[in-house]
Short mmCIF file of C-alpha atoms in Angstrom, two decimals:
data_model
loop_
_atom_site.label_atom_id
_atom_site.label_comp_id
_atom_site.label_asym_id
_atom_site.label_seq_id
_atom_site.Cartn_x
_atom_site.Cartn_y
_atom_site.Cartn_z
CA MET C 1429 175.89 192.24 1.08
CA ILE C 1430 177.72 190.69 -2.09
CA LYS C 1431 180.82 189.36 0.09
CA ILE C 1432 178.43 188.15 3.14
CA LEU C 1433 176.59 185.81 1.29
CA PHE C 1434 179.96 184.19 -0.96
CA LEU C 1435 180.53 183.20 2.77
CA SER C 1436 177.52 181.85 3.57
CA LEU C 1437 178.12 180.21 0.34
CA VAL C 1438 181.76 178.77 0.84
CA ILE C 1439 181.06 178.01 4.31
CA LEU C 1440 178.04 175.87 3.38
CA VAL C 1441 180.26 174.27 0.20
CA GLU C 1442 183.08 172.80 2.86
CA SER C 1443 180.66 171.91 5.28
CA THR C 1444 178.67 169.93 2.91
CA ALA C 1445 182.01 168.36 1.16
CA LEU C 1446 183.32 166.86 5.02
CA ALA C 1447 180.04 165.34 5.78
CA GLN C 1448 179.93 163.68 2.67
CA ALA C 1449 183.97 162.20 3.32
CA GLU C 1450 184.44 158.49 3.96
CA VAL C 1451 186.30 156.03 4.84
CA VAL C 1452 186.66 152.65 2.26
CA THR C 1453 188.07 149.74 3.87
CA ASN C 1454 189.00 146.42 2.41
CA PRO C 1455 188.06 143.89 3.42
CA LYS C 1456 185.29 144.89 4.97
CA ALA C 1457 185.69 142.45 7.90
CA ILE C 1458 188.85 140.81 9.37
CA THR C 1459 188.54 136.94 9.31
CA VAL C 1460 190.62 135.38 11.42
CA ASN C 1461 191.28 131.29 11.61
CA ALA C 1462 193.95 130.55 13.95
CA THR C 1463 195.84 128.10 16.36
CA LYS C 1464 197.01 128.93 19.84
CA GLY C 1465 200.36 130.32 20.03
CA ASP C 1466 200.74 131.58 16.41
CA SER C 1467 201.28 135.25 15.17
CA ILE C 1468 198.84 136.45 11.83
CA THR C 1469 199.48 139.40 10.19
CA ARG C 1470 196.66 141.16 8.66
CA THR C 1471 196.63 144.21 5.80
CA ILE C 1472 194.03 146.32 5.63
CA THR C 1473 193.50 149.46 3.00
CA LEU C 1474 192.86 152.25 3.32
CA ARG C 1475 190.64 155.04 1.36
CA THR C 1476 188.77 158.11 1.30
CA THR C 1477 186.46 160.55 -1.02
CA GLU C 1478 187.56 163.29 1.09
CA LYS C 1479 190.09 164.98 2.28
CA ILE C 1480 190.34 163.83 6.20
CA ASN C 1481 192.07 164.55 9.65
CA THR C 1482 192.78 162.87 13.14
CA LEU C 1483 192.28 159.45 11.95
CA LYS C 1484 192.72 156.88 14.63
CA ILE C 1485 192.11 153.41 15.55
CA VAL C 1486 190.51 151.93 18.45
CA ASN C 1487 189.47 148.75 19.46
CA SER C 1488 188.26 146.26 22.34
CA ASP C 1489 188.38 143.15 23.89
CA LEU C 1490 186.21 140.25 21.48
CA LEU C 1491 184.13 138.71 23.26
CA SER C 1492 182.63 134.29 22.46
CA ALA C 1493 179.12 133.84 21.50
CA ASP C 1494 177.82 133.76 25.50
CA ASN C 1495 180.52 136.31 26.30
CA SER C 1496 182.52 133.64 28.75
CA THR C 1497 185.76 134.08 27.53
CA VAL C 1498 187.61 136.86 26.14
CA LEU C 1499 190.09 137.74 22.90
CA ALA C 1500 191.99 140.89 25.01
CA ALA C 1501 192.66 144.42 23.04
CA ARG C 1502 196.82 143.57 23.42
CA ALA C 1503 196.28 140.54 21.40
CA ILE C 1504 195.46 143.24 18.60
CA LYS C 1505 198.25 145.14 17.23
CA PHE C 1506 198.16 148.70 14.39
CA THR C 1507 200.89 150.34 12.96
CA SER C 1508 199.75 153.79 13.85
CA PRO C 1509 198.33 155.23 10.29
CA PRO C 1510 198.63 158.32 8.64
CA THR C 1511 196.55 161.15 10.83
CA GLN C 1512 195.58 162.71 7.30
CA ILE C 1513 194.55 160.90 3.81
CA ASN C 1514 194.38 163.19 0.76
CA PRO C 1515 191.14 161.87 -0.95
CA GLN C 1516 191.49 158.94 -3.27
CA GLU C 1517 195.07 158.05 -1.89
CA LEU C 1518 195.34 154.27 -0.54
CA ILE C 1519 196.54 153.18 2.43
CA SER C 1520 197.65 149.51 4.22
CA LEU C 1521 197.28 149.50 7.29
CA PRO C 1522 199.04 146.24 9.35
CA ILE C 1523 197.15 144.56 11.91
CA GLN C 1524 198.98 142.07 14.24
CA PHE C 1525 197.80 139.12 16.56
CA ASP C 1526 199.54 137.86 19.02
CA LEU C 1527 197.65 134.61 19.57
CA HIS C 1528 200.26 132.81 22.07
CA ASN C 1529 198.28 133.65 25.61
CA SER C 1530 194.61 133.39 23.91
CA SER C 1531 192.30 130.73 24.50
CA SER C 1532 190.05 128.09 21.95
CA GLY C 1533 187.33 129.67 20.15
CA GLU C 1534 185.41 131.78 18.27
CA PHE C 1535 185.53 135.65 19.01
CA THR C 1536 183.59 138.62 17.52
CA GLY C 1537 184.35 142.60 17.81
CA GLU C 1538 185.10 145.29 15.86
CA ILE C 1539 188.13 147.61 14.71
CA VAL C 1540 186.58 151.61 15.00
CA LEU C 1541 188.59 153.91 12.11
CA THR C 1542 187.93 157.17 13.86
CA TYR C 1543 188.27 161.03 12.34
CA GLU C 1544 187.04 164.21 12.21
CA ALA C 1545 184.09 163.94 10.34
CA GLY C 1546 182.53 160.53 12.20
CA GLU C 1547 183.74 157.05 12.04
CA LYS C 1548 184.08 153.94 10.26
CA THR C 1549 183.81 149.98 11.79
CA VAL C 1550 184.67 147.38 10.91
CA PRO C 1551 183.81 143.26 12.19
CA LEU C 1552 186.63 141.48 13.11
CA ILE C 1553 185.83 137.83 13.88
CA VAL C 1554 188.73 135.85 15.65
CA ARG C 1555 188.78 131.65 15.63
CA LEU C 1556 191.14 129.62 17.19
CA LYS C 1557 191.72 126.12 17.92
CA ASP C 1558 194.47 124.01 20.29
CA PRO C 1559 197.79 123.01 18.10
CA TRP C 1560 197.01 120.01 16.29
CA PRO C 1561 199.68 117.47 18.15
CA LEU C 1562 198.09 117.04 21.25
CA PRO C 1563 194.10 116.38 19.33
CA LEU C 1564 195.70 113.66 16.94
CA THR C 1565 197.50 111.81 19.85
CA VAL C 1566 194.00 111.32 21.18
CA LEU C 1567 192.87 110.30 17.93
CA VAL C 1568 195.62 107.74 18.11
CA LEU C 1569 194.86 107.31 21.69
CA GLY C 1570 191.50 106.42 21.02
CA ILE C 1571 192.80 103.47 17.90
CA ILE C 1572 194.87 101.92 20.52
CA ILE C 1573 191.79 102.42 22.98
CA GLY C 1574 189.67 99.72 20.39
CA MET C 1575 192.64 97.79 19.51
CA ALA C 1576 193.06 96.43 23.03
CA VAL C 1577 189.34 95.79 22.14
CA SER C 1578 189.30 94.11 19.51
CA ALA C 1579 192.62 91.87 20.79
CA TYR C 1580 191.04 90.98 24.13
CA SER C 1581 187.10 90.12 22.43
CA SER C 1582 188.99 87.70 19.60
CA GLN C 1583 191.58 85.97 21.72
CA GLY C 1584 192.35 87.63 25.93
CA LYS C 1585 187.94 87.79 26.53
CA LEU C 1586 187.51 83.96 24.95
CA SER C 1587 190.37 82.76 27.07
CA ASP C 1588 189.26 84.95 29.93
CA GLU C 1589 186.37 82.80 29.56
CA VAL C 1590 187.48 79.21 28.62
CA THR C 1591 189.59 79.55 32.24
CA VAL C 1592 186.26 80.60 34.20
CA ASN C 1593 184.31 77.60 32.67
CA LEU C 1594 187.28 75.99 33.65
CA GLU C 1595 187.05 76.26 37.21
CA ASN C 1596 183.56 76.92 38.05
CA LEU C 1597 183.19 73.37 36.04
CA ARG C 1598 186.05 72.18 38.68
CA THR C 1599 184.83 73.11 41.59
CA GLN C 1600 180.85 71.74 40.27
CA ILE C 1601 182.37 67.98 39.42
CA ALA C 1602 184.70 68.07 42.56
CA ALA C 1603 181.89 67.93 44.81
CA ASP C 1604 180.37 64.33 43.68
CA LYS C 1605 183.60 62.93 42.55
CA VAL C 1606 183.50 59.30 44.45
CA GLU C 1607 179.66 58.92 43.92
CA ALA C 1608 180.13 60.03 40.25
CA ARG C 1609 183.43 58.13 39.56
CA SER C 1610 183.26 57.45 35.92
CA PHE C 1611 181.84 60.66 35.08
CA TRP C 1612 184.21 62.31 37.76
CA SER C 1613 187.27 60.88 35.39
CA ARG C 1614 185.77 61.23 32.09
CA ALA C 1615 184.92 65.10 32.72
CA ASP C 1616 188.50 65.70 34.23
CA ILE C 1617 190.03 64.23 31.25
CA TYR C 1618 187.96 66.89 29.18
CA LEU C 1619 189.10 69.36 31.59
CA ASN C 1620 193.01 68.40 31.80
CA ILE C 1621 192.95 68.53 27.81
CA ALA C 1622 191.10 72.74 27.45
CA LYS C 1623 193.79 73.57 29.92
CA GLN C 1624 196.77 72.13 27.71
CA ALA C 1625 194.84 73.65 24.34
CA ARG C 1626 194.05 77.31 26.27
CA ASP C 1627 197.84 77.08 27.30
CA ALA C 1628 198.91 77.30 23.46
CA LYS C 1629 196.50 79.72 22.60
CA GLN C 1630 194.14 76.82 20.85
CA ILE C 1631 190.63 78.47 21.99
CA VAL C 1632 188.83 76.18 19.96
CA GLU C 1633 189.98 73.05 20.72
CA ALA C 1634 190.01 74.42 24.35
CA GLN C 1635 186.01 75.32 23.99
CA ALA C 1636 184.72 71.94 22.76
CA ALA C 1637 186.33 69.98 24.49
CA ILE C 1638 185.09 72.07 27.77
CA ASN C 1639 181.10 71.18 26.31
CA ASN C 1640 182.23 67.32 25.96
CA ALA C 1641 182.90 67.65 30.07
CA LYS C 1642 180.05 69.67 30.25
CA GLU C 1643 177.68 67.53 28.51
CA VAL C 1644 179.36 64.55 30.64
CA TRP C 1645 178.95 65.83 33.50
CA HIS C 1646 174.66 66.83 32.48
CA THR C 1647 174.27 63.11 31.51
CA TRP C 1648 175.20 62.44 34.48
CA LEU C 1649 173.14 65.18 37.09
CA LYS C 1650 170.46 64.35 35.32
CA GLN C 1651 169.61 60.26 36.19
CA ARG C 1652 172.00 60.72 39.34
CA PRO C 1653 169.86 58.62 41.29
CA ASP C 1654 169.22 56.27 38.22
CA TRP C 1655 173.53 55.62 38.14
CA GLN C 1656 174.32 55.79 41.60
CA ILE C 1657 172.62 52.49 42.19
CA LEU C 1658 174.02 50.84 38.70
CA PHE C 1659 176.75 51.72 40.70
CA ARG C 1660 176.06 50.04 43.74
CA TYR C 1661 174.69 47.03 41.61
CA TYR C 1662 178.74 47.12 40.02
CA ASP C 1663 180.01 46.98 43.27
CA LYS C 1664 177.96 43.41 44.17
CA LEU C 1665 179.03 42.21 40.93
CA ARG C 1666 183.25 43.03 41.60
CA GLU C 1667 182.33 41.89 44.81
CA ARG C 1668 181.22 38.11 43.40
CA LEU C 1669 184.01 38.48 41.31
CA ASP C 1670 186.88 38.56 44.33
CA ARG C 1671 184.58 36.13 46.56
CA GLU C 1672 187.23 32.44 47.21
CA ASP C 1673 185.15 29.83 45.03
CA LEU C 1674 185.84 32.32 41.58
CA LYS C 1675 188.94 34.17 42.38
CA GLU C 1676 190.72 30.54 42.55
CA ASP C 1677 189.80 30.67 39.51
CA THR C 1678 191.84 33.92 38.32
CA SER C 1679 193.45 32.25 35.82
CA ALA C 1680 190.88 31.19 33.29
CA LEU C 1681 189.58 32.84 30.64
CA TYR C 1682 186.21 33.43 30.87
CA ILE C 1683 186.20 35.24 34.76
CA GLN C 1684 189.15 37.75 32.86
CA GLY C 1685 186.93 38.07 29.97
CA ILE C 1686 184.17 39.02 33.01
CA ASP C 1687 186.13 41.07 35.17
CA ARG C 1688 187.65 42.92 31.89
CA ASP C 1689 183.36 43.89 30.44
CA LEU C 1690 183.06 44.72 34.41
CA GLU C 1691 185.55 47.23 34.07
CA GLN C 1692 184.97 48.73 30.52
CA ALA C 1693 181.30 49.00 31.27
CA LEU C 1694 181.88 51.38 34.22
CA GLN C 1695 184.54 53.59 32.53
CA ASN C 1696 182.18 53.32 28.46
CA ALA C 1697 179.84 54.85 30.92
CA PRO C 1698 179.61 58.61 30.22
CA VAL C 1699 179.31 58.27 26.87
CA LEU C 1700 176.14 55.56 27.16
CA SER C 1701 172.88 57.70 26.39
CA THR C 1702 170.98 56.22 29.60
CA ALA C 1703 170.86 54.77 32.37
CA ASN C 1704 168.94 51.87 31.05
CA GLU C 1705 171.89 51.12 28.78
CA LEU C 1706 174.16 50.50 31.27
CA GLN C 1707 171.27 48.26 33.02
CA GLN C 1708 171.20 46.09 29.94
CA VAL C 1709 175.19 46.02 29.98
CA LEU C 1710 175.36 44.69 34.15
CA ASP C 1711 172.54 41.96 33.45
CA LYS C 1712 174.30 40.55 30.65
CA ILE C 1713 177.51 40.18 33.01
CA SER C 1714 175.38 38.57 35.72
CA GLN C 1715 174.03 36.15 33.17
CA GLN C 1716 177.10 35.84 32.42
CA ILE C 1717 178.50 35.17 35.83
CA ASN C 1718 175.92 32.84 36.90
CA THR C 1719 176.24 30.56 33.96
CA TYR C 1720 179.18 30.34 35.16
CA ILE C 1721 178.78 29.12 39.24
CA GLN C 1722 176.16 26.69 37.00
CA LEU C 1723 178.74 25.21 35.19
CA LYS C 1724 181.92 25.58 38.20
CA THR C 1725 178.39 23.93 40.32
CA GLN C 1726 177.93 21.53 38.17
CA LEU C 1727 181.38 20.62 37.69
CA GLU C 1728 182.16 19.81 40.82
CA LYS C 1729 178.77 17.61 41.32
CA LEU C 1730 179.88 15.34 38.34
CA LYS C 1731 183.87 15.16 40.61
CA ASN C 1732 181.46 13.64 43.30
CA LEU C 1733 179.62 11.73 41.82
CA ILE C 1734 183.03 10.13 40.04
CA ALA C 1735 184.50 9.98 43.01
CA GLY C 1736 181.62 7.74 44.83
CA LEU C 1737 181.93 4.55 41.71
CA GLU C 1738 183.08 1.68 43.14
CA ASP C 1739 184.97 0.76 39.51
CA ILE C 1740 189.00 2.32 40.04
CA ASN C 1741 188.85 2.01 35.87
CA GLN C 1742 185.47 3.38 35.17
CA ARG C 1743 186.79 6.34 38.04
CA TYR C 1744 189.46 7.15 36.22
CA GLU C 1745 188.16 7.16 33.04
CA TRP C 1746 185.75 9.06 34.82
CA GLU C 1747 188.32 12.08 36.24
CA ASP C 1748 190.15 12.53 33.23
CA LYS C 1749 186.75 12.99 31.31
CA ALA C 1750 185.72 15.72 34.32
CA SER C 1751 189.71 17.38 33.91
CA GLU C 1752 188.84 18.17 30.12
CA LEU C 1753 185.75 19.42 30.34
CA THR C 1754 186.96 21.64 33.23
CA GLN C 1755 190.06 22.96 30.75
CA ARG C 1756 187.24 23.67 28.35
CA LEU C 1757 185.65 25.55 30.86
CA HIS C 1758 188.77 27.64 31.57
CA MET C 1759 189.76 28.33 27.59
CA LEU C 1760 185.85 29.58 27.25
CA MET C 1761 185.09 33.41 26.32
CA PRO C 1762 181.71 34.70 27.95
CA ALA C 1763 180.62 34.89 24.42
CA GLN C 1764 181.08 31.99 23.47
CA GLU C 1765 177.63 31.35 24.45
CA ALA C 1766 177.12 28.23 21.96
CA GLU C 1767 180.67 26.11 22.81
CA LEU C 1768 179.28 27.26 26.38
CA GLN C 1769 175.85 25.46 26.37
CA ASN C 1770 177.76 22.54 24.38
CA LEU C 1771 179.85 22.42 27.50
CA GLN C 1772 176.64 22.27 29.81
CA SER C 1773 174.69 19.76 27.85
CA GLU C 1774 178.10 17.38 28.30
CA ILE C 1775 178.62 17.59 31.63
CA ASN C 1776 174.73 17.50 32.08
CA THR C 1777 174.76 14.18 29.72
CA GLY C 1778 177.86 12.69 32.20
CA ILE C 1779 176.62 13.53 35.35
CA GLU C 1780 173.06 10.73 34.00
CA LYS C 1781 175.83 8.48 32.65
CA VAL C 1782 177.36 8.33 36.05
CA LYS C 1783 174.35 7.98 38.03
CA ALA C 1784 173.40 5.29 36.03
CA LEU C 1785 176.86 3.17 36.90
CA GLU C 1786 177.15 1.31 40.67
CA ILE C 1787 177.86 4.14 43.59
CA GLN C 1788 179.82 2.76 45.98
CA ILE C 1789 178.18 5.23 48.48
CA LEU C 1790 173.87 6.48 48.50
CA ASP C 1791 174.55 8.63 50.85
CA VAL C 1792 176.76 10.80 48.15
CA GLU C 1793 174.44 10.50 45.72
CA LYS C 1794 171.09 11.64 47.59
CA GLY C 1795 173.25 14.91 48.92
CA ILE C 1796 174.57 15.92 45.46
CA ASP C 1797 170.79 15.32 44.43
CA ASP C 1798 170.27 17.76 47.05
CA GLY C 1799 172.95 20.33 46.43
CA SER C 1800 171.62 24.11 45.33
CA GLU C 1801 173.90 25.77 42.98
CA VAL C 1802 174.38 28.91 45.68
CA GLY C 1803 176.46 31.71 45.21
CA MET C 1804 174.37 33.50 42.06
CA VAL C 1805 173.86 36.98 41.70
CA ILE C 1806 170.52 38.78 41.08
CA GLN C 1807 169.70 40.70 38.12
CA ALA C 1808 170.95 43.81 37.79
CA PRO C 1809 168.03 46.69 39.58
CA SER C 1810 165.75 48.01 37.18
CA VAL C 1811 166.18 51.97 36.07
CA SER C 1812 164.31 54.34 34.09
CA GLU C 1813 165.06 55.17 30.94
CA LYS C 1814 165.29 58.52 29.95
CA GLU C 1815 166.05 60.73 26.62
CA ALA C 1816 170.18 62.28 26.46
CA TYR C 1817 170.56 65.32 27.29
CA GLN C 1818 172.08 66.66 24.17
CA VAL C 1819 174.28 69.86 24.68
CA PRO C 1820 174.80 71.91 21.29
CA PHE C 1821 178.22 73.58 20.87
CA LEU C 1822 179.58 74.52 17.64
CA THR C 1823 181.81 71.95 17.17
CA LYS C 1824 181.49 72.51 12.74
CA THR C 1825 181.97 76.22 13.14
CA GLY C 1826 185.06 75.46 14.96
CA LYS C 1827 186.53 73.49 12.27
CA ALA C 1828 185.68 75.51 9.65
CA ILE C 1829 187.23 79.01 11.42
CA ALA C 1830 190.30 76.38 12.42
CA SER C 1831 190.24 75.70 8.99
CA LEU C 1832 190.29 79.19 7.92
CA TRP C 1833 192.81 79.56 10.47
CA GLN C 1834 195.60 77.22 8.63
CA THR C 1835 194.59 78.04 5.05
CA ALA C 1836 195.48 81.44 2.82
CA ASN C 1837 197.53 82.37 5.12
CA GLY C 1838 199.17 85.29 3.04
CA ARG C 1839 195.73 85.95 1.73
CA LEU C 1840 194.69 86.13 5.12
CA LYS C 1841 197.23 88.91 6.41
CA LEU C 1842 196.91 90.78 3.87
CA PHE C 1843 193.12 91.58 4.64
CA TYR C 1844 194.20 92.08 7.83
CA LEU C 1845 196.82 94.93 6.65
CA SER C 1846 194.96 96.16 4.52
CA SER C 1847 191.19 96.67 7.15
CA TYR C 1848 194.04 98.38 9.14
CA LEU C 1849 194.78 100.87 6.37
CA ILE C 1850 191.60 101.59 5.96
CA SER C 1851 190.85 101.93 9.42
CA PHE C 1852 193.52 104.76 10.06
CA THR C 1853 193.68 106.67 6.76
CA VAL C 1854 190.00 106.76 5.68
CA LEU C 1855 187.87 106.35 8.22
CA ALA C 1856 189.58 107.39 11.32
CA GLY C 1857 191.45 110.60 8.90
CA SER C 1858 188.23 111.76 7.77
CA GLY C 1859 187.00 111.87 11.27
CA PHE C 1860 190.17 113.89 12.20
CA ASN C 1861 189.77 115.99 9.44
CA GLN C 1862 186.25 116.76 9.77
CA LEU C 1863 186.39 116.94 13.81
CA TYR C 1864 189.84 118.75 14.29
CA TRP C 1865 191.19 120.38 9.90
CA THR C 1866 187.91 122.44 9.73
CA LYS C 1867 187.36 123.27 13.08
CA PRO C 1868 188.66 126.57 13.74
CA THR C 1869 187.76 126.47 17.38
CA PHE C 1870 188.89 123.22 18.71
CA GLY C 1871 189.35 122.63 22.05
CA ALA C 1872 187.07 125.10 23.08
CA ASN C 1873 184.56 123.16 24.39
CA GLY C 1874 187.04 121.28 26.43
CA TRP C 1875 187.43 118.16 27.31
CA GLY C 1876 184.27 117.83 24.84
CA ASP C 1877 186.52 117.86 21.49
CA TYR C 1878 189.16 115.24 22.75
CA PHE C 1879 186.71 112.89 24.00
CA ALA C 1880 184.47 113.07 20.21
CA LEU C 1881 188.50 112.45 18.87
CA LEU C 1882 188.91 110.02 21.59
CA ALA C 1883 185.52 108.27 20.66
CA LEU C 1884 186.48 108.55 16.76
CA GLY C 1885 189.72 106.65 17.46
CA PHE C 1886 187.59 103.89 18.98
CA GLY C 1887 184.81 103.83 16.25
CA ALA C 1888 187.62 103.07 13.62
CA GLU C 1889 189.32 100.30 15.37
CA ALA C 1890 185.75 99.05 16.27
CA THR C 1891 184.47 99.46 12.62
CA ARG C 1892 187.18 97.60 11.35
CA ASN C 1893 186.77 94.82 13.58
CA VAL C 1894 183.38 94.96 12.79
CA VAL C 1895 184.39 94.58 9.06
CA THR C 1896 187.11 91.78 9.43
CA GLN C 1897 184.53 89.58 12.09
CA VAL C 1898 181.34 89.92 8.64
CA ALA C 1899 183.83 88.99 6.77
CA ARG C 1900 185.17 86.07 8.64
CA LYS C 1901 181.36 84.97 9.10
CA ALA C 1902 180.83 85.30 5.01
CA ASP C 1903 184.03 82.90 4.92
CA GLU C 1904 182.41 80.31 6.90
CA SER C 1905 178.64 80.47 6.04
CA SER C 1906 180.03 79.51 2.48
CA SER C 1907 183.01 76.44 3.43
#
């Protein structure tokens, strides 16, 4: 009986010992952060409080959070562990991770250690990301795209806008080329200046010239009916100057001055505020033409009276006097109003004096007295007076920008170089670190991760461009 009790006690003690056997692992969980294509080895240590036998390692596929992708179990390889571990014996167990054919992402699973008295699970987390060359290339591509957009915005865009404005304005003014006359000529000159400035990359000057052309053309369009009326009146004045009685006096300074003033009035029409100003100029020219016609008619009247004198000596004397008056008329200018009045007074006085002398043929005097001044021109037609249409443009800003580019060239180059360095090192660098280096599963979202890098590169360049624009505006406001 005693032997049976002792044997039962021994069996009970051994069973209790086996049940209390526990495997302790270090670390308790395994986390691997790696790049696709890596081959990594991790080591865990095993220690047991009691002797264990038939130790085996079992692993399975690792799954992503949504179970859509799998890290195959064959990618994880173990060195065969000993089948028996003595109490407090420390065993090293290498684990090889072959990640050449794996997808990016975070995968979770566990390693199961089985033995005769139980089992031990070791949680396993594997985080994989794409290799760095492609993400870095995408980031640089984003920066390049941003630089291209900035360059186009600062130069190409303005040049294209100038080109479009040039073509549109040329098309607009072409329809009124004949009617607009000097307005078309002045606008065309400004457009040619704008084209030359654009070809020379002088965008500010090109924009200013286009704005000047627009201002001229808007002035024409705003009072187009009035301008047309005055241009037709200009044609009448020109036609009057070309008639035979005045055309024979083209050598006279007076006629030459009127011809010059008339042409100048037409050419200066685009710089006038309103059509009313051109009306006043043409009205004054018409008065000058009438003054000349009156003087010329009075001189002819005097000559006819002189031709009727019976006394040959008196006739010769007055013929010399008439020649002198004619010469004075040809030498005077339209602006010499006082001299013209004196000349007119002398002619009228001469007519009265000759009339007082004995005239050979009374019918001549009667014909002269009844004669009237023909060929006189009427005054310029009235037009409505309107305020000038002002086309605002940033002349002051353009000059400030031009001055900014021409001065302190070295400091400007240093400023732009620093802005690029800051953009690439601070903004792009910190963003790449945040989106790639510190993200162990980069690439798991496919193109989403890469588009984030592309946007980062573009945003870095856009931020740099905004900073330089703000600095430029600050300089302009202080200048």
